Short mmCIF file of C-alpha atoms and ligand atoms in Angstrom, two decimals:
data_model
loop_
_atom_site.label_atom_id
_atom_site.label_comp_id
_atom_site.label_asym_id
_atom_site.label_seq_id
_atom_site.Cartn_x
_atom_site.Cartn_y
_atom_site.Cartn_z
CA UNK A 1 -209.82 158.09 -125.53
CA UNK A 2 -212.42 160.28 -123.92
CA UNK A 3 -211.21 163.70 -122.74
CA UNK A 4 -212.77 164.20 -118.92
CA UNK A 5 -213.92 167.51 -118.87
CA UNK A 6 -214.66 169.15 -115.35
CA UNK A 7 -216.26 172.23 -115.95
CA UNK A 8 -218.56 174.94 -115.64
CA UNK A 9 -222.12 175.07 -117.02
CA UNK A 10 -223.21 178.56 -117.61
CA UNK A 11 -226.18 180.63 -118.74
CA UNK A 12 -225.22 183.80 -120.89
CA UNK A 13 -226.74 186.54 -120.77
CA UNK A 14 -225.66 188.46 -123.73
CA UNK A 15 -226.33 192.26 -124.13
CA UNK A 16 -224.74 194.25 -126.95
CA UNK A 17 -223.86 197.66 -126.38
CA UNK A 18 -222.60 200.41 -128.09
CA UNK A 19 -219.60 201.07 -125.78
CA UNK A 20 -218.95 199.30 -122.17
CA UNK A 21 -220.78 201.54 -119.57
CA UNK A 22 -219.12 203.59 -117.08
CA UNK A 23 -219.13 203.51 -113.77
CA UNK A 24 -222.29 205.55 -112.80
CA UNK A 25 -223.65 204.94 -115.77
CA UNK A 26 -226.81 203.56 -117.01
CA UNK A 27 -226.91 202.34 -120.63
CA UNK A 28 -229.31 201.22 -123.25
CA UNK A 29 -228.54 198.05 -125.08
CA UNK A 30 -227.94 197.24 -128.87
CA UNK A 31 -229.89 193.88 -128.37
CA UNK A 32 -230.11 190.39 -126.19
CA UNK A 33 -230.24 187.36 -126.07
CA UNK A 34 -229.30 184.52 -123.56
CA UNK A 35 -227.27 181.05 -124.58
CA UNK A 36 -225.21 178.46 -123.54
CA UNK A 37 -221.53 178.91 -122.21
CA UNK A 38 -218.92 178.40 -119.53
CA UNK A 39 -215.79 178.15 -120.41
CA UNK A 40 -216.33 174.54 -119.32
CA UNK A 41 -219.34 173.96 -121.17
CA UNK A 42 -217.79 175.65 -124.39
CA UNK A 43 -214.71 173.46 -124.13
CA UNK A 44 -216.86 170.22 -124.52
CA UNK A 45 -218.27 171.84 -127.44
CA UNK A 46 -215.53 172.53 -129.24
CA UNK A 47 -213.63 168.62 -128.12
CA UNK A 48 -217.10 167.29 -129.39
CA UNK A 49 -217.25 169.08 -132.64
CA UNK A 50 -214.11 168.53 -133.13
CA UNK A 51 -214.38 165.18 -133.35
CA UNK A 52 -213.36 164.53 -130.15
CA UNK A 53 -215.18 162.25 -127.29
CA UNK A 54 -215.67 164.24 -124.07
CA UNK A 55 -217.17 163.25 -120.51
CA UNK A 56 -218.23 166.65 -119.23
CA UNK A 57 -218.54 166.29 -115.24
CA UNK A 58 -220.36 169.53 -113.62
CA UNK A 59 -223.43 170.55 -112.20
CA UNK A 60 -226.64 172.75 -113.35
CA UNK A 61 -229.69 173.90 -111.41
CA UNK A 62 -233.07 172.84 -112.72
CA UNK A 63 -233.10 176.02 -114.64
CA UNK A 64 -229.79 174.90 -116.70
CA UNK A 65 -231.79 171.28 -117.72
CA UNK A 66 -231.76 172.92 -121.17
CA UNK A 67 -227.83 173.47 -121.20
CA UNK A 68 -227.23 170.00 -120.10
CA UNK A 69 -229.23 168.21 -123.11
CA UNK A 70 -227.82 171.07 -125.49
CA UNK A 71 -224.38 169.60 -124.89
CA UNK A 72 -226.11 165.69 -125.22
CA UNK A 73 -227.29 167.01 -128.24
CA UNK A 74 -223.79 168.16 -129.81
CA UNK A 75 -222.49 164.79 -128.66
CA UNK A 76 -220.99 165.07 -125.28
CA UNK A 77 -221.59 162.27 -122.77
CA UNK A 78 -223.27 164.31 -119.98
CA UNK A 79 -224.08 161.17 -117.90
CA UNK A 80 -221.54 163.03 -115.00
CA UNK A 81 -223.50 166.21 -114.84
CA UNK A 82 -226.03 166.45 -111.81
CA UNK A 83 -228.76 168.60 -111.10
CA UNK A 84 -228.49 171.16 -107.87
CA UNK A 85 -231.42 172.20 -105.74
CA UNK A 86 -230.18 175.93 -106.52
CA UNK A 87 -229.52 178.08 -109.65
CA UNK A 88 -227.34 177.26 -112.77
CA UNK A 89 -223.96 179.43 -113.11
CA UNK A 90 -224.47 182.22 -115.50
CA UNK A 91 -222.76 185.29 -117.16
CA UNK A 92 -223.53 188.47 -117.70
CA UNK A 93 -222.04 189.61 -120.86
CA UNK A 94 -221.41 193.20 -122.73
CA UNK A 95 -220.28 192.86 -126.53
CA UNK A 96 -219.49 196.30 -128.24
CA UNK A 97 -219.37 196.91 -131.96
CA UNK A 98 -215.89 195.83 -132.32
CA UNK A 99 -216.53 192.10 -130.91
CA UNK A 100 -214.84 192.77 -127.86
CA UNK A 101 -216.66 191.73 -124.03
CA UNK A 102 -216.51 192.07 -120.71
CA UNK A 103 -217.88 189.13 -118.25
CA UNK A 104 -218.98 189.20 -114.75
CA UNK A 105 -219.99 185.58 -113.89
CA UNK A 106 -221.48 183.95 -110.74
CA UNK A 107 -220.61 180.47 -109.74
CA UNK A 108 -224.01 178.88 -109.20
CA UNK A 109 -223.97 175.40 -108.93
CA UNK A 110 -220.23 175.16 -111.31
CA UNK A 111 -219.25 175.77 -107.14
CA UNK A 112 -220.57 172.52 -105.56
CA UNK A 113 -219.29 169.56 -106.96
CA UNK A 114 -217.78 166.80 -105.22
CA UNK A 115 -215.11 164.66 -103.82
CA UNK A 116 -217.46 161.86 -104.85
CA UNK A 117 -218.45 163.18 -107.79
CA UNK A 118 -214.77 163.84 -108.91
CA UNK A 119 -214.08 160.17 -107.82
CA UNK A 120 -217.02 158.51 -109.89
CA UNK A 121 -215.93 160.32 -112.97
CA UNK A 122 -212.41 159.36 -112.70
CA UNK A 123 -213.50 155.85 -111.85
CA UNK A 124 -213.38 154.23 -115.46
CA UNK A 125 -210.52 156.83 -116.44
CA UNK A 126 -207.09 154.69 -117.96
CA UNK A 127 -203.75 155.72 -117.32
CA UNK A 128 -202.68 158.37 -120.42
CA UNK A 129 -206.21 159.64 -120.23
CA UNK A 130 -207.06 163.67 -120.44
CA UNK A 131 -208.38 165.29 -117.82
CA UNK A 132 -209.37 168.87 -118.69
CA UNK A 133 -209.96 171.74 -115.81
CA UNK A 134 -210.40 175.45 -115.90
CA UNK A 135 -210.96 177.91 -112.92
CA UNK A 136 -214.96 177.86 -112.92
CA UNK A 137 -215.67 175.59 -110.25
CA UNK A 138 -214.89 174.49 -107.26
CA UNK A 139 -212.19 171.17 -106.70
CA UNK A 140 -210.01 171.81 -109.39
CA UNK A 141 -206.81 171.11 -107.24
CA UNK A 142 -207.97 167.87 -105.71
CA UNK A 143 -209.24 166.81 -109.61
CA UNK A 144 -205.91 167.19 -110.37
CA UNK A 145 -204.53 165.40 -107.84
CA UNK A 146 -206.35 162.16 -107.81
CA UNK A 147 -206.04 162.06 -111.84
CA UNK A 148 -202.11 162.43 -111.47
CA UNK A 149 -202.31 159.56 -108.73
CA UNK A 150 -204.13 157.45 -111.62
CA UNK A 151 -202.00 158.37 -114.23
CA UNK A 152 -203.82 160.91 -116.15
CA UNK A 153 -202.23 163.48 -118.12
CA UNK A 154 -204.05 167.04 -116.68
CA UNK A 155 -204.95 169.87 -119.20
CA UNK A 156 -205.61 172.98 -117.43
CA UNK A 157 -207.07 176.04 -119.02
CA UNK A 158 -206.38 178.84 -116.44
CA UNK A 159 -208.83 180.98 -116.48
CA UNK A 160 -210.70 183.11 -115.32
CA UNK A 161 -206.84 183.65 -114.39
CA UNK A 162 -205.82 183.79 -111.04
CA UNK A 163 -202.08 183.89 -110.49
CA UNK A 164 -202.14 182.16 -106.60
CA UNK A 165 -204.37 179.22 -107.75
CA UNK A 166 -202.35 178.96 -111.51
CA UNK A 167 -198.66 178.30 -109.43
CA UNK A 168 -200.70 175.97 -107.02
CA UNK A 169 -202.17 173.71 -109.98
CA UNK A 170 -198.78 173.62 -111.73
CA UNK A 171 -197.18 171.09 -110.47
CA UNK A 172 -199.83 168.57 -111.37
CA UNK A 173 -200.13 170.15 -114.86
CA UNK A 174 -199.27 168.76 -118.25
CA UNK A 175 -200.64 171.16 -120.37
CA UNK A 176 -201.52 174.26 -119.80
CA UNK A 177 -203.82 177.31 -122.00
CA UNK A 178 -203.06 180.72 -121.33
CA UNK A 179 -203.70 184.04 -122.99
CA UNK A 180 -200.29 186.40 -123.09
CA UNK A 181 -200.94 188.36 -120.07
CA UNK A 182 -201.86 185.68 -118.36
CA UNK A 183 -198.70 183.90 -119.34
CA UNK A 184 -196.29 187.01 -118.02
CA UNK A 185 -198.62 186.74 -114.67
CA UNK A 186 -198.06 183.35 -114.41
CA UNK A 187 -194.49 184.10 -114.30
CA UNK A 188 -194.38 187.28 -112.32
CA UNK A 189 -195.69 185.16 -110.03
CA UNK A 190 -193.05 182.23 -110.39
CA UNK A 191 -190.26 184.65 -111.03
CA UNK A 192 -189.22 183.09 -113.99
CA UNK A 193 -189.18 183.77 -117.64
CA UNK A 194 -192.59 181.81 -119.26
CA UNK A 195 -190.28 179.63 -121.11
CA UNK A 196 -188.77 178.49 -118.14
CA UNK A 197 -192.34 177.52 -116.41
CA UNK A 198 -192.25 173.48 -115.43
CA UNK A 199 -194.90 172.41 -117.87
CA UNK A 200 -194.23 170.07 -120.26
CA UNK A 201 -196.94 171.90 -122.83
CA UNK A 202 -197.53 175.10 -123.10
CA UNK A 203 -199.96 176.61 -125.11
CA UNK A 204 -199.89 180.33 -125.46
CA UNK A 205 -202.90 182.34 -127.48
CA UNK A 206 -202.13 185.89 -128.77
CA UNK A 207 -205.60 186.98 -130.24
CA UNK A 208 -205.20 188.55 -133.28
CA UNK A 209 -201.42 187.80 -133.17
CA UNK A 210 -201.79 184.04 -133.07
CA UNK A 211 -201.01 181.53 -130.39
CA UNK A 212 -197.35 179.84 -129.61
CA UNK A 213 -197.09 175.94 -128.64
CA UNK A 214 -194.11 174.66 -126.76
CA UNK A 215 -193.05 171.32 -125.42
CA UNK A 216 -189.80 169.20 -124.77
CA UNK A 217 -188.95 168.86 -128.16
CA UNK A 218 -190.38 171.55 -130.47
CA UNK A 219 -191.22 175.48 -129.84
CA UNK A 220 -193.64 176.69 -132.81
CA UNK A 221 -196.00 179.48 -133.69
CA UNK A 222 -198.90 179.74 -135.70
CA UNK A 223 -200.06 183.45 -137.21
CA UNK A 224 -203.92 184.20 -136.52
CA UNK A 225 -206.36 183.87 -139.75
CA UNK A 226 -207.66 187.49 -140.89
CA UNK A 227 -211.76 187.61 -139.71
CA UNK A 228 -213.57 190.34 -138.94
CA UNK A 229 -215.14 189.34 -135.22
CA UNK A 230 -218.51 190.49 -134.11
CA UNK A 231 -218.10 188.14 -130.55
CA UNK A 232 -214.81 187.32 -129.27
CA UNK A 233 -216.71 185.03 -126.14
CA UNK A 234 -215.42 181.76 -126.17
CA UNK A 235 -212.79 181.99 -128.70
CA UNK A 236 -210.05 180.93 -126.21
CA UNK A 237 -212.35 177.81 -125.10
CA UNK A 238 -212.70 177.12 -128.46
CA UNK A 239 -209.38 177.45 -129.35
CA UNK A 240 -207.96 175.03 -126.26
CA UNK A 241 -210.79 172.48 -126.59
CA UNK A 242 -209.80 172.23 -130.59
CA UNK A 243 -206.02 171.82 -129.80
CA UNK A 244 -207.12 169.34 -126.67
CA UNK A 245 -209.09 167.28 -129.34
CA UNK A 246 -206.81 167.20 -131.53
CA UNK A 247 -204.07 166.13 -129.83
CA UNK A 248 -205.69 163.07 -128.12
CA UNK A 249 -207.01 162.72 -131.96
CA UNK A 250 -203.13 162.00 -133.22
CA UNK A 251 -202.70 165.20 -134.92
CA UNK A 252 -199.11 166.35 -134.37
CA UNK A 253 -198.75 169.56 -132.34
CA UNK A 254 -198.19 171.90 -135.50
CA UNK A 255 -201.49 170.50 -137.22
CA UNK A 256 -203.66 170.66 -134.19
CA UNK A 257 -202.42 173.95 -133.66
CA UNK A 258 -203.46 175.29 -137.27
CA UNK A 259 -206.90 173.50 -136.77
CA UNK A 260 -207.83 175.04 -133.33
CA UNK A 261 -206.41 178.86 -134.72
CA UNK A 262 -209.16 177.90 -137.85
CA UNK A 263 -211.64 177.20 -135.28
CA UNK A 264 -211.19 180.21 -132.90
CA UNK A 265 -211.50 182.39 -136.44
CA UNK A 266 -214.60 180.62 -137.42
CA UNK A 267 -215.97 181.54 -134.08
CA UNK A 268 -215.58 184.44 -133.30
CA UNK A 269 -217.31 185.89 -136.89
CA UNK A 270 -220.34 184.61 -135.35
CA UNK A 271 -222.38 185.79 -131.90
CA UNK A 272 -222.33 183.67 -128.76
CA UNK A 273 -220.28 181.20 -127.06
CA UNK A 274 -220.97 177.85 -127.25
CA UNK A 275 -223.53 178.21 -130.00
CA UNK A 276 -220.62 179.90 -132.39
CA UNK A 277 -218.58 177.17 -132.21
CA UNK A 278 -217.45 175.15 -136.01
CA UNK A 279 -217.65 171.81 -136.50
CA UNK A 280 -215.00 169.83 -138.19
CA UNK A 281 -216.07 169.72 -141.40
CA UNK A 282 -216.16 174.01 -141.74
CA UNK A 283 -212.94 174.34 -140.24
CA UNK A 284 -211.65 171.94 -143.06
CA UNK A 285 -213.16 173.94 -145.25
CA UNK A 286 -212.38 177.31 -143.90
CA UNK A 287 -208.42 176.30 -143.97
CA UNK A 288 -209.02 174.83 -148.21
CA UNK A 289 -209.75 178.80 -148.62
CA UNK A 290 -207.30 179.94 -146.08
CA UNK A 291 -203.68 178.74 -147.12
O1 RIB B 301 -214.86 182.13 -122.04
C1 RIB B 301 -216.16 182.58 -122.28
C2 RIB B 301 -217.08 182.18 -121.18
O2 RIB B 301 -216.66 182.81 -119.99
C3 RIB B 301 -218.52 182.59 -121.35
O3 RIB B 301 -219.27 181.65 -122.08
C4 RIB B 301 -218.99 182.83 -119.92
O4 RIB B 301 -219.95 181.91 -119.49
C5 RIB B 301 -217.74 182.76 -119.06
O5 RIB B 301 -217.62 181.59 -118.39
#
């Protein structure tokens, strides 16, 4: 079944520095260089390397014509992303000598997608169907909705995080990706213990320490793989689009769990976002030399 992935489309623009600036201050970079990402964008990536089948529905300007046939090229169907009169989303990225970022993004056209764009993409959806959302563009809430009102199961990366939207987009959630912090927000916010938080799936990723999974009937962990990172951007993406693959695959929880950590590993020992992202075949033979 084909996830449906509605999601932002982003330019990166990727300096490396020797140390995040200061406020006040102005700094020379290391390098640059400018790729694709979004956390939407990088999500399809990772579902279509993978091995995965993903519809990605989103929106570039003219200047982001290059990101939409990058992702036709890696094998997403990109028949549901339109082209905007106005400018592509895009990131500014810092990466310091330790892998490590910071991100300041701008919405760009990842903001105006439609109610009828929504609806067309959902048209041919079935009943059990993924639908995949994160917190880069705009209708994420009424996505949710109409999938849930067709029977769609709703995976929902929440990030960048935002606590208010998060406890609004529960309730139509069946999965949902969080980092730790994010995860005590999340319940801060709900004042309840993240265990207790009414989503069937939970996945939970720890960085170095690993990620947790959690569902009705099992509760499991999986320990992160030892790498030495030069980019951490897009790790997380790469990490939920893996599991999200996988999953819809037939993997069991446990074995999509081990294949997305693999991935996030791979990834993140290589510069970029979307462009760092292992296909199938390394992170097979990544986890042969990694028992
Ligand atoms: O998660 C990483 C992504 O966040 C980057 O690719 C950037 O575009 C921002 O969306």
């Amino acid at each position: 079944m084909p996830v449906i992935n509605i999601g932002s489309i982003n330019i990166d623009y990727v300096h490396r520095v020797p140390h995040f600036p200061a406020a006040g201050e102005t700094l020379r970079n290391l390098s640059y260089s400018a790729g694709l990402g979004g956390k939407g964008a990088n999500q399809s990536i990772a579902i279509a390397l993978a091995g995965g089948q993903v519809d990605h529905v989103g929106r570039v300007g003219e200047d982001g014509l290059w990101a939409k046939d990058k992702l036709t090229a890696h094998g997403v169907n990109t028949s549901n992303i339109l082209t905007d009169n106005g400018a592509s989303g895009h990131a500014v990225i810092y990466v310091d000598n330790a892998g490590e970022n910071t991100i300041v993004i701008h919405g760009g056209a990842n903001e105006n997608l439609t109610k009828s764009q929504i609806a067309n993409a959902l048209d041919s959806a079935q009943p059990g169907d993924w639908l995949l959302l994160q917190n880069e563009t705009n209708m994420i809430l009424q996505a949710a909705q109409a999938a849930k009102a067709k029977g769609l199961k709703v995976a929902y990366a929440a990030a960048p995080f935002d606590a208010a939207i998060a406890a609004k987009m529960i309730p139509h959630v069946d999965l949902i990706a969080v980092n730790e912090i994010e995860a005590a927000q999340l319940a801060d916010t709900m004042h309840m213990p993240v265990n207790d938080l009414p989503v069937e799936k939970i996945l939970i990723t720890k960085g170095s320490k690993g990620a947790t999974y959690s569902d009705g009937d099992e509760s499991f962990g999986v320990k992160a793989f030892k790498v030495t990172p030069v980019d951490t951007t897009g790790a997380g993406d790469t990490f939920t689009g893996y599991f999200l693959a996988r999953l819809d695959l037939g993997d069991d929880p446990a074995t999509a769990l081990k294949i997305a950590s693999a991935a996030a590993a791979i990834q993140v020992t290589r510069p970029g976002a979307a462009d760092a992202i292992p296909t199938i075949s390394e992170v097979f033979e990544f986890l042969e030399t990694h028992k």
